[in-house]
């Protein structure tokens, strides 16, 4: 999380400055934006971090920005900050996946705790995304026949039944199966099963 950035999106200059000072006081990298569109224009999914987002802003609202980001890969975790009158909207934002909502005037420690939870979530999400990408890359190495063998293996079929299903010899199945294990970098059948369950859960 050392390279993570806290992106602050709020149209109130005093709030932006206060949030920036607070984040920097604990060694966090910060970037500030006075509007949702300004943040969206520079959005880069490859940059780790989280967003502290105001609900009510001129132009695009915080909730509109959240909805747009949810359509992007690796949506950064979002913390909503809100005035008292915006609590119902903030609750909807949390139901849509926001990490937390903090009412103004905010408690510094409560906000910092939320930010650290958000950064941990982002780190976890990125780790999972990297793992899934690696599995998909390995799958792309398989030939169509190896993919057929893989699908039957994870269904629990033994080599003899796979051979009958594909109308090939058992030794051919064993050869394909060995190549599948090698290309998927799976040491055991359990490894292979876990990889496929990870892909299927997406």
mmCIF file of C-alpha atoms in Angstrom:
data_model
loop_
_atom_site.group_PDB
_atom_site.id
_atom_site.type_symbol
_atom_site.label_atom_id
_atom_site.label_comp_id
_atom_site.label_asym_id
_atom_site.label_seq_id
_atom_site.Cartn_x
_atom_site.Cartn_y
_atom_site.Cartn_z
ATOM 1 C CA UNK A 1 0.000 0.000 0.000
ATOM 2 C CA UNK A 2 3.058 2.299 0.007
ATOM 3 C CA UNK A 3 2.247 3.470 -3.524
ATOM 4 C CA UNK A 4 -1.464 3.916 -2.864
ATOM 5 C CA UNK A 5 -3.065 7.325 -3.272
ATOM 6 C CA UNK A 6 -6.049 8.799 -1.474
ATOM 7 C CA UNK A 7 -8.114 10.666 -4.068
ATOM 8 C CA UNK A 8 -10.226 13.416 -2.497
ATOM 9 C CA UNK A 9 -13.202 14.635 -4.542
ATOM 10 C CA UNK A 10 -15.091 17.536 -2.937
ATOM 11 C CA UNK A 11 -16.188 20.921 -4.255
ATOM 12 C CA UNK A 12 -15.566 22.609 -0.871
ATOM 13 C CA UNK A 13 -12.003 23.977 -0.840
ATOM 14 C CA UNK A 14 -11.778 24.092 2.967
ATOM 15 C CA UNK A 15 -12.881 20.465 3.239
ATOM 16 C CA UNK A 16 -10.402 19.395 0.543
ATOM 17 C CA UNK A 17 -7.552 21.155 2.308
ATOM 18 C CA UNK A 18 -8.490 19.747 5.705
ATOM 19 C CA UNK A 19 -8.705 16.218 4.294
ATOM 20 C CA UNK A 20 -5.411 16.609 2.475
ATOM 21 C CA UNK A 21 -3.617 17.789 5.601
ATOM 22 C CA UNK A 22 -5.099 14.924 7.618
ATOM 23 C CA UNK A 23 -4.046 12.266 5.112
ATOM 24 C CA UNK A 24 -0.563 13.712 4.671
ATOM 25 C CA UNK A 25 -0.111 13.885 8.455
ATOM 26 C CA UNK A 26 -0.038 10.079 8.536
ATOM 27 C CA UNK A 27 2.182 9.741 5.461
ATOM 28 C CA UNK A 28 -0.453 9.019 2.828
ATOM 29 C CA UNK A 29 -0.146 10.240 -0.758
ATOM 30 C CA UNK A 30 -3.010 12.527 -1.731
ATOM 31 C CA UNK A 31 -4.523 14.035 -4.865
ATOM 32 C CA UNK A 32 -7.454 16.454 -4.699
ATOM 33 C CA UNK A 33 -10.224 17.274 -7.182
ATOM 34 C CA UNK A 34 -12.941 19.908 -6.986
ATOM 35 C CA UNK A 35 -15.439 18.017 -9.166
ATOM 36 C CA UNK A 36 -16.377 14.461 -10.110
ATOM 37 C CA UNK A 37 -15.621 15.091 -13.782
ATOM 38 C CA UNK A 38 -12.124 16.318 -12.934
ATOM 39 C CA UNK A 39 -11.395 13.026 -11.199
ATOM 40 C CA UNK A 40 -12.990 10.960 -13.946
ATOM 41 C CA UNK A 41 -10.904 12.625 -16.656
ATOM 42 C CA UNK A 42 -7.679 11.358 -15.095
ATOM 43 C CA UNK A 43 -9.009 8.011 -13.807
ATOM 44 C CA UNK A 44 -6.495 5.206 -14.254
ATOM 45 C CA UNK A 45 -7.560 1.757 -13.025
ATOM 46 C CA UNK A 46 -3.926 0.684 -12.686
ATOM 47 C CA UNK A 47 -3.299 3.201 -9.889
ATOM 48 C CA UNK A 48 -3.931 1.730 -6.431
ATOM 49 C CA UNK A 49 -5.758 3.746 -3.808
ATOM 50 C CA UNK A 50 -9.186 4.805 -2.599
ATOM 51 C CA UNK A 51 -11.551 7.757 -3.022
ATOM 52 C CA UNK A 52 -13.005 10.081 -0.411
ATOM 53 C CA UNK A 53 -16.088 11.350 -2.203
ATOM 54 C CA UNK A 54 -18.602 14.058 -1.392
ATOM 55 C CA UNK A 55 -22.231 13.250 -2.189
ATOM 56 C CA UNK A 56 -23.475 16.664 -3.289
ATOM 57 C CA UNK A 57 -21.401 18.555 -5.855
ATOM 58 C CA UNK A 58 -22.229 20.827 -8.799
ATOM 59 C CA UNK A 59 -22.478 18.884 -12.041
ATOM 60 C CA UNK A 60 -21.954 15.183 -11.569
ATOM 61 C CA UNK A 61 -22.880 14.043 -8.054
ATOM 62 C CA UNK A 62 -20.792 11.694 -5.953
ATOM 63 C CA UNK A 63 -23.345 8.930 -6.460
ATOM 64 C CA UNK A 64 -23.241 9.399 -10.243
ATOM 65 C CA UNK A 65 -19.449 9.112 -10.143
ATOM 66 C CA UNK A 66 -19.687 5.980 -8.015
ATOM 67 C CA UNK A 67 -22.104 4.383 -10.485
ATOM 68 C CA UNK A 68 -19.778 5.163 -13.397
ATOM 69 C CA UNK A 69 -16.754 3.764 -11.584
ATOM 70 C CA UNK A 70 -18.587 0.545 -10.719
ATOM 71 C CA UNK A 71 -18.699 -0.169 -14.460
ATOM 72 C CA UNK A 72 -14.903 0.124 -14.714
ATOM 73 C CA UNK A 73 -12.406 -2.633 -13.948
ATOM 74 C CA UNK A 74 -10.900 -2.385 -10.470
ATOM 75 C CA UNK A 75 -13.230 0.292 -9.128
ATOM 76 C CA UNK A 76 -11.339 1.963 -6.262
ATOM 77 C CA UNK A 77 -12.937 1.548 -2.832
ATOM 78 C CA UNK A 78 -15.027 4.609 -2.025
ATOM 79 C CA UNK A 79 -15.647 6.422 1.257
ATOM 80 C CA UNK A 80 -18.609 8.783 1.157
ATOM 81 C CA UNK A 81 -18.536 12.006 3.156
ATOM 82 C CA UNK A 82 -21.845 13.716 3.614
ATOM 83 C CA UNK A 83 -23.806 16.504 5.232
ATOM 84 C CA UNK A 84 -26.560 15.514 7.678
ATOM 85 C CA UNK A 85 -29.272 15.898 5.048
ATOM 86 C CA UNK A 86 -27.547 13.474 2.713
ATOM 87 C CA UNK A 87 -27.552 10.431 4.988
ATOM 88 C CA UNK A 88 -30.216 8.456 3.016
ATOM 89 C CA UNK A 89 -28.159 8.947 -0.158
ATOM 90 C CA UNK A 90 -24.987 7.941 1.646
ATOM 91 C CA UNK A 91 -26.684 4.752 2.867
ATOM 92 C CA UNK A 92 -27.598 3.924 -0.740
ATOM 93 C CA UNK A 93 -23.958 4.483 -1.702
ATOM 94 C CA UNK A 94 -22.824 2.001 0.958
ATOM 95 C CA UNK A 95 -25.407 -0.501 -0.277
ATOM 96 C CA UNK A 96 -23.866 -0.053 -3.750
ATOM 97 C CA UNK A 97 -20.449 -0.990 -2.379
ATOM 98 C CA UNK A 98 -18.949 2.072 -0.665
ATOM 99 C CA UNK A 99 -16.667 1.171 2.245
ATOM 100 C CA UNK A 100 -18.227 3.659 4.638
ATOM 101 C CA UNK A 101 -19.937 6.994 4.958
ATOM 102 C CA UNK A 102 -18.680 9.703 7.267
ATOM 103 C CA UNK A 103 -20.802 12.652 8.323
ATOM 104 C CA UNK A 104 -19.478 16.200 8.284
ATOM 105 C CA UNK A 105 -17.929 17.490 10.439
ATOM 106 C CA UNK A 106 -15.925 14.274 10.405
ATOM 107 C CA UNK A 107 -13.997 12.629 13.218
ATOM 108 C CA UNK A 108 -10.359 12.458 12.113
ATOM 109 C CA UNK A 109 -9.608 9.028 13.556
ATOM 110 C CA UNK A 110 -12.837 7.486 12.254
ATOM 111 C CA UNK A 111 -12.024 8.737 8.772
ATOM 112 C CA UNK A 112 -8.427 7.501 8.922
ATOM 113 C CA UNK A 113 -9.651 4.082 10.062
ATOM 114 C CA UNK A 114 -12.020 3.984 7.079
ATOM 115 C CA UNK A 115 -9.244 5.019 4.703
ATOM 116 C CA UNK A 116 -6.966 2.229 5.930
ATOM 117 C CA UNK A 117 -9.799 -0.304 5.535
ATOM 118 C CA UNK A 118 -10.391 0.984 2.009
ATOM 119 C CA UNK A 119 -6.708 0.724 1.089
ATOM 120 C CA UNK A 120 -6.574 -2.812 2.465
ATOM 121 C CA UNK A 121 -9.633 -3.716 0.376
ATOM 122 C CA UNK A 122 -8.017 -2.215 -2.729
ATOM 123 C CA UNK A 123 -4.823 -4.170 -2.104
ATOM 124 C CA UNK A 124 -6.824 -7.378 -1.692
ATOM 125 C CA UNK A 125 -8.918 -6.728 -4.827
ATOM 126 C CA UNK A 126 -5.805 -6.083 -6.898
ATOM 127 C CA UNK A 127 -4.169 -9.256 -5.634
ATOM 128 C CA UNK A 128 -7.244 -11.273 -6.585
ATOM 129 C CA UNK A 129 -7.440 -9.598 -10.018
ATOM 130 C CA UNK A 130 -3.780 -10.397 -10.684
ATOM 131 C CA UNK A 131 -4.317 -14.037 -9.674
ATOM 132 C CA UNK A 132 -7.352 -14.356 -11.974
ATOM 133 C CA UNK A 133 -5.450 -12.781 -14.876
ATOM 134 C CA UNK A 134 -2.641 -15.301 -14.376
ATOM 135 C CA UNK A 135 -5.064 -18.234 -14.436
ATOM 136 C CA UNK A 136 -6.710 -16.924 -17.634
ATOM 137 C CA UNK A 137 -3.295 -16.532 -19.224
ATOM 138 C CA UNK A 138 -2.481 -20.153 -18.408
ATOM 139 C CA UNK A 139 -5.835 -21.291 -19.816
ATOM 140 C CA UNK A 140 -5.068 -19.502 -23.079
ATOM 141 C CA UNK A 141 -2.040 -21.789 -23.545
ATOM 142 C CA UNK A 142 -4.211 -24.912 -23.735
ATOM 143 C CA UNK A 143 -5.169 -26.479 -27.039
ATOM 144 C CA UNK A 144 -8.900 -27.104 -27.663
ATOM 145 C CA UNK A 145 -8.409 -30.803 -26.841
ATOM 146 C CA UNK A 146 -6.517 -30.018 -23.641
ATOM 147 C CA UNK A 147 -9.337 -27.687 -22.653
ATOM 148 C CA UNK A 148 -11.838 -30.520 -23.176
ATOM 149 C CA UNK A 149 -9.735 -32.818 -21.014
ATOM 150 C CA UNK A 150 -9.463 -30.124 -18.339
ATOM 151 C CA UNK A 151 -13.231 -29.639 -18.210
ATOM 152 C CA UNK A 152 -13.810 -33.370 -17.811
ATOM 153 C CA UNK A 153 -11.064 -33.701 -15.195
ATOM 154 C CA UNK A 154 -12.604 -30.994 -13.014
ATOM 155 C CA UNK A 155 -15.966 -32.747 -13.328
ATOM 156 C CA UNK A 156 -14.312 -35.638 -11.529
ATOM 157 C CA UNK A 157 -14.091 -38.096 -14.421
ATOM 158 C CA UNK A 158 -11.301 -40.659 -14.379
ATOM 159 C CA UNK A 159 -8.987 -41.082 -17.362
ATOM 160 C CA UNK A 160 -10.813 -44.180 -18.619
ATOM 161 C CA UNK A 161 -14.153 -42.344 -18.731
ATOM 162 C CA UNK A 162 -12.566 -39.262 -20.307
ATOM 163 C CA UNK A 163 -11.082 -41.493 -23.012
ATOM 164 C CA UNK A 164 -14.511 -42.989 -23.728
ATOM 165 C CA UNK A 165 -16.137 -39.540 -23.742
ATOM 166 C CA UNK A 166 -13.605 -38.149 -26.234
ATOM 167 C CA UNK A 167 -13.187 -41.381 -28.242
ATOM 168 C CA UNK A 168 -9.427 -41.486 -27.702
ATOM 169 C CA UNK A 169 -7.085 -43.904 -25.976
ATOM 170 C CA UNK A 170 -6.435 -43.720 -22.244
ATOM 171 C CA UNK A 171 -2.748 -43.064 -22.893
ATOM 172 C CA UNK A 172 -3.722 -40.056 -25.037
ATOM 173 C CA UNK A 173 -5.831 -38.707 -22.177
ATOM 174 C CA UNK A 174 -2.924 -39.219 -19.764
ATOM 175 C CA UNK A 175 -0.623 -37.278 -22.103
ATOM 176 C CA UNK A 176 -3.122 -34.426 -22.454
ATOM 177 C CA UNK A 177 -3.721 -34.399 -18.728
ATOM 178 C CA UNK A 178 0.013 -34.110 -18.025
ATOM 179 C CA UNK A 179 0.240 -31.169 -20.438
ATOM 180 C CA UNK A 180 -2.756 -29.509 -18.750
ATOM 181 C CA UNK A 181 -1.118 -29.809 -15.343
ATOM 182 C CA UNK A 182 2.130 -28.415 -16.736
ATOM 183 C CA UNK A 183 0.611 -25.483 -18.627
ATOM 184 C CA UNK A 184 -1.710 -24.577 -15.730
ATOM 185 C CA UNK A 185 1.247 -24.819 -13.323
ATOM 186 C CA UNK A 186 -0.813 -27.062 -11.063
ATOM 187 C CA UNK A 187 1.078 -29.417 -8.768
ATOM 188 C CA UNK A 188 -1.995 -31.369 -7.719
ATOM 189 C CA UNK A 189 -5.573 -31.941 -8.848
ATOM 190 C CA UNK A 190 -6.665 -29.795 -5.912
ATOM 191 C CA UNK A 191 -4.626 -26.882 -7.296
ATOM 192 C CA UNK A 192 -6.345 -27.293 -10.650
ATOM 193 C CA UNK A 193 -9.789 -27.448 -9.049
ATOM 194 C CA UNK A 194 -9.140 -24.284 -7.036
ATOM 195 C CA UNK A 195 -8.044 -22.400 -10.155
ATOM 196 C CA UNK A 196 -11.187 -23.345 -12.056
ATOM 197 C CA UNK A 197 -13.430 -22.505 -9.103
ATOM 198 C CA UNK A 198 -11.744 -19.092 -8.921
ATOM 199 C CA UNK A 199 -12.528 -18.459 -12.604
ATOM 200 C CA UNK A 200 -16.104 -19.745 -12.307
ATOM 201 C CA UNK A 201 -16.798 -17.461 -9.344
ATOM 202 C CA UNK A 202 -16.221 -14.382 -11.525
#
